[in-house]
Amino acid sequence: MRRKGPDMYYNDLNTHLRSRFGCKVYKLSLSTGGTCPNRDGTCGTDGCIFCDGAGFFAAKAPSVAEQLHEAKARVAAKVPAGSRYIAYFQDFTATYAPLPLLRERFTQAIQDPEVVALSVATRPDCLPEDVMALLQELGAIKPVWVELGLQTIHEETARFIRRGYELPVFDEAVKKLKKAGLEVIVHLIFGLPGETEEMMLESVDYVGNSGADGVKLHLLHVLEGTDLATHYRETPFPLPSMEEYIALLERCIARLPREMVIHRLTGDGAKKNLIAPLWTGDKKRVLNAIRTTFVSHDVQQGSDR
């Protein structure tokens, strides 16, 4: 969302990508075929409380070449000529697999001539030295982004959602990734049970000062098939209305560094599994409401720093 002129409402991902790569850039969701230490017993067996274990939207073909072909085909109708792609290893913990497999899959993806960057979604406790070395090696070929699922800085909430690691682990991961010349994107979830708005803003401030390059802001979704759904039915907790959520976003944007890229302002769960909040099911309406409010209130990223 840019003004007509040099100022911006916030440093949005689409504008950043077009400026950086000179064209429209789409993400292609891919899979390493691995799992998660929070599911295989390493640090847990049930996953995070909100995870439905569906593997998100990643392609499932056995080879990365096939996955890329399938993913490109899915977006072909809306991709203008000259567009490029980010190879996004999205499902579960994308660095939690044997190193030879990771090398094979990440290398195949980054070598695709239409791919301009590699993005890897993982946990800060799943970045051993050999994986770090691989990512640094690949980063010399094309930009490499590492997405870390922090969700909250508050340890009581982290234990409740079964995150499986403590905050210093995140701090150390960011430090190592930045030293290796890699870009860091942090996920935060708003609306976690027991968290006040001030607690959420404390997480925003922490990420804003962490050295991360980007942030993804999500609203908590209660989905069928999750332990969170069971908890929600047994012990209902409040979730923000659309208006309340947008007001929170305004405060967040004002507190984030102006140079930090905002990769996402809200997420959308599968409608067929969505229990709450139901208003998030109409993504177009939500994005239009955010845009209208930001323009009306003259929201400026970094204005409160």
XYZ file of C-alpha atoms in Angstrom:
305
model
C 0.000 0.000 0.000
C 1.815 3.086 -1.233
C 0.673 6.672 -1.473
C 0.968 8.589 -4.696
C 4.344 9.935 -3.798
C 7.363 8.896 -1.734
C 5.594 8.076 1.520
C 4.136 4.693 2.350
C 1.601 3.427 4.809
C 3.751 0.413 5.527
C 6.610 -1.528 3.979
C 4.510 -4.235 2.354
C 5.958 -7.384 0.811
C 4.572 -6.977 -2.717
C 6.033 -3.512 -3.130
C 9.331 -4.668 -1.624
C 9.576 -7.622 -4.018
C 8.740 -5.580 -7.106
C 11.317 -2.973 -6.141
C 13.957 -5.583 -5.364
C 13.492 -7.949 -8.304
C 11.891 -5.654 -10.874
C 8.819 -7.785 -11.459
C 5.837 -9.460 -9.822
C 7.000 -12.284 -7.540
C 4.870 -15.205 -6.320
C 5.566 -17.730 -3.593
C 5.446 -21.412 -4.498
C 4.790 -23.660 -1.488
C 7.061 -26.709 -1.432
C 7.870 -29.550 0.945
C 11.013 -31.331 2.090
C 8.825 -34.283 3.091
C 9.990 -34.005 6.694
C 8.142 -33.658 9.965
C 8.618 -31.663 13.174
C 10.456 -32.313 16.458
C 7.233 -31.318 18.177
C 5.550 -34.339 16.585
C 8.159 -37.101 16.407
C 8.846 -37.120 20.157
C 12.044 -35.065 20.195
C 10.377 -32.262 22.140
C 6.739 -33.343 21.882
C 4.293 -35.620 20.092
C 1.163 -33.539 19.561
C 2.572 -30.480 17.839
C 1.668 -26.908 18.684
C -1.826 -26.604 20.104
C -3.144 -24.743 17.042
C -1.540 -26.993 14.379
C -3.828 -29.351 12.474
C -0.924 -31.334 11.011
C -2.196 -30.908 7.465
C 1.125 -29.729 6.076
C -0.312 -26.385 4.994
C -0.546 -25.826 1.226
C 2.747 -27.287 0.108
C 3.022 -29.439 -2.989
C 3.407 -33.148 -2.295
C 5.178 -34.520 -5.379
C 8.306 -36.528 -4.504
C 10.833 -34.377 -6.390
C 11.313 -30.637 -6.116
C 11.224 -30.340 -9.909
C 7.741 -31.902 -9.925
C 6.651 -29.775 -6.963
C 7.758 -26.621 -8.743
C 5.936 -27.669 -11.907
C 2.732 -28.372 -9.974
C 2.968 -25.153 -7.968
C 3.579 -23.030 -11.070
C 0.606 -24.666 -12.782
C -1.672 -23.743 -9.868
C -0.920 -20.027 -10.200
C -0.419 -19.896 -13.975
C -3.791 -18.277 -14.682
C -3.003 -15.224 -12.562
C 0.732 -14.863 -13.197
C 1.632 -12.139 -15.710
C 4.419 -12.678 -18.210
C 7.856 -12.033 -16.791
C 6.922 -12.915 -13.226
C 9.320 -14.781 -10.970
C 8.990 -17.019 -7.899
C 10.156 -17.604 -4.353
C 10.685 -21.284 -3.549
C 8.989 -21.529 -0.169
C 9.558 -24.693 1.856
C 6.564 -24.183 4.072
C 5.215 -27.272 5.735
C 6.154 -28.466 9.212
C 9.851 -27.791 10.070
C 11.681 -27.453 6.767
C 15.203 -27.846 8.176
C 14.294 -30.929 10.210
C 15.522 -33.626 7.833
C 18.822 -35.331 6.959
C 21.361 -32.907 5.519
C 21.772 -34.747 2.164
C 18.021 -34.492 1.578
C 17.972 -30.809 2.476
C 20.935 -30.120 0.205
C 19.293 -31.923 -2.706
C 15.900 -30.239 -2.336
C 17.024 -26.715 -1.504
C 19.646 -26.769 -4.275
C 17.170 -27.974 -6.893
C 14.778 -25.191 -5.923
C 17.291 -22.363 -5.870
C 18.772 -23.399 -9.215
C 15.442 -23.027 -11.033
C 16.007 -20.029 -13.352
C 12.585 -18.572 -12.515
C 13.247 -18.691 -8.755
C 14.710 -15.466 -7.330
C 14.939 -16.492 -3.660
C 14.681 -19.445 -1.300
C 12.473 -19.206 1.794
C 12.632 -21.838 4.534
C 10.110 -22.071 7.376
C 11.575 -23.639 10.489
C 12.073 -23.502 14.248
C 14.986 -21.725 15.949
C 15.913 -24.984 17.680
C 16.326 -26.753 14.312
C 19.314 -24.890 12.902
C 22.377 -27.050 13.638
C 25.769 -25.930 12.333
C 25.705 -28.146 9.217
C 22.315 -26.785 8.198
C 23.491 -23.234 8.863
C 26.502 -23.850 6.640
C 24.259 -25.169 3.863
C 21.943 -22.171 4.049
C 24.927 -19.803 4.019
C 26.304 -21.611 0.965
C 22.986 -21.290 -0.839
C 22.763 -17.650 0.198
C 25.802 -16.984 -1.984
C 23.736 -18.092 -5.000
C 20.464 -16.283 -4.338
C 18.831 -14.627 -1.333
C 17.835 -17.066 1.420
C 15.094 -16.216 3.905
C 14.631 -18.173 7.124
C 11.215 -17.927 8.757
C 11.047 -18.545 12.506
C 7.807 -19.372 14.305
C 8.150 -17.330 17.482
C 4.411 -16.551 17.971
C 4.935 -14.838 21.369
C 7.740 -13.747 23.682
C 5.781 -14.700 26.802
C 6.931 -17.993 28.286
C 3.635 -18.895 29.953
C 1.838 -18.597 26.626
C 4.644 -20.478 24.862
C 4.217 -23.387 27.267
C 0.448 -23.365 26.775
C 0.742 -23.542 22.985
C 3.489 -26.198 23.323
C 6.040 -24.222 21.340
C 8.818 -26.398 22.695
C 11.665 -23.907 23.118
C 12.462 -20.871 25.261
C 13.045 -17.294 24.120
C 16.886 -17.326 24.335
C 16.877 -20.072 21.681
C 15.166 -17.649 19.312
C 17.622 -14.877 20.193
C 20.605 -17.094 19.456
C 19.117 -18.305 16.154
C 18.561 -14.755 14.925
C 22.127 -13.850 15.861
C 23.569 -16.853 13.968
C 21.392 -16.322 10.903
C 22.281 -12.651 10.608
C 25.992 -13.418 11.065
C 25.672 -15.888 8.167
C 24.209 -13.175 5.941
C 20.738 -14.687 5.851
C 17.444 -12.820 6.069
C 15.166 -13.504 9.035
C 11.373 -13.362 9.060
C 9.497 -13.833 12.340
C 5.950 -15.117 12.810
C 3.749 -13.654 15.556
C 0.232 -14.781 16.482
C -2.275 -12.386 18.037
C -5.208 -13.560 20.134
C -3.473 -16.417 21.946
C -5.446 -17.390 25.072
C -4.625 -15.260 28.093
C -2.675 -12.606 26.219
C -3.687 -8.979 26.574
C -3.162 -6.376 23.869
C -0.197 -4.998 25.778
C 1.400 -8.449 25.873
C 0.966 -8.740 22.102
C 2.529 -5.332 21.607
C 5.456 -6.360 23.809
C 6.070 -9.228 21.374
C 5.896 -6.762 18.476
C 8.412 -4.456 20.153
C 10.746 -7.371 20.841
C 10.704 -8.517 17.226
C 11.127 -4.931 16.060
C 14.332 -4.716 18.073
C 15.572 -8.246 17.332
C 17.423 -7.512 14.102
C 14.912 -9.474 12.011
C 14.324 -8.295 8.450
C 10.631 -9.097 8.213
C 7.575 -10.115 10.178
C 4.401 -12.078 9.542
C 1.442 -11.046 11.699
C -1.262 -13.662 12.156
C -4.557 -13.770 13.998
C -5.157 -17.000 15.895
C -7.496 -19.361 14.043
C -9.353 -22.118 15.831
C -9.474 -25.062 13.422
C -11.229 -28.397 13.567
C -8.919 -31.267 14.365
C -6.660 -29.300 16.704
C -6.222 -29.453 20.457
C -6.990 -25.739 20.454
C -10.472 -26.518 19.130
C -11.083 -28.856 22.069
C -9.856 -26.207 24.500
C -12.008 -23.532 22.833
C -15.147 -25.633 23.197
C -14.402 -26.578 26.799
C -13.033 -23.200 27.923
C -14.121 -20.497 25.466
C -11.785 -17.524 25.221
C -12.341 -14.188 23.471
C -11.045 -13.525 19.977
C -10.972 -10.009 18.516
C -13.592 -8.685 16.146
C -12.391 -7.501 12.762
C -12.464 -3.896 13.961
C -10.486 -4.736 17.105
C -7.923 -6.670 15.105
C -7.401 -3.841 12.608
C -6.991 -1.360 15.482
C -4.293 -3.662 16.920
C -2.571 -3.815 13.535
C -2.463 -0.025 13.412
C -0.617 0.063 16.734
C 1.749 -2.694 15.593
C 2.674 -1.012 12.321
C 3.421 2.260 14.110
C 5.844 0.457 16.462
C 7.796 -1.545 13.863
C 10.989 -0.216 12.246
C 10.278 1.504 8.968
C 12.766 -0.718 7.112
C 11.224 -3.994 8.347
C 9.210 -5.747 5.629
C 5.653 -6.667 6.608
C 5.140 -10.021 4.925
C 1.615 -10.568 6.185
C -1.062 -8.687 8.095
C -3.389 -11.620 8.628
C -3.659 -15.285 7.814
C -6.544 -17.386 6.567
C -7.328 -20.896 7.695
C -9.172 -23.436 5.567
C -12.844 -22.349 5.602
C -14.128 -25.906 5.917
C -12.192 -26.316 9.186
C -12.598 -22.809 10.591
C -14.401 -22.601 13.940
C -13.460 -19.062 14.947
C -13.228 -16.212 14.273
C -15.604 -16.682 11.353
C -15.123 -13.182 9.964
C -11.640 -14.174 8.802
C -13.193 -16.473 6.220
C -13.891 -13.509 3.930
C -10.290 -12.591 3.126
C -11.140 -9.995 0.476
C -13.431 -8.115 2.880
C -10.793 -8.188 5.611
C -8.011 -6.858 3.368
C -10.278 -4.135 2.006
C -11.190 -3.098 5.547
C -7.509 -2.958 6.551
C -6.658 -0.863 3.500
C -9.546 1.541 4.045
C -8.726 1.998 7.738
C -5.010 2.514 7.147
C -5.725 5.191 4.551
C -8.392 6.861 6.688
C -6.174 6.959 9.789
C -2.976 7.814 7.870
C -1.141 4.819 9.337
C 2.637 5.196 9.067
C 5.075 2.392 9.823
C 7.562 3.362 12.532
C 5.716 6.538 13.547
C 5.728 5.553 17.248
C 9.376 4.476 17.468
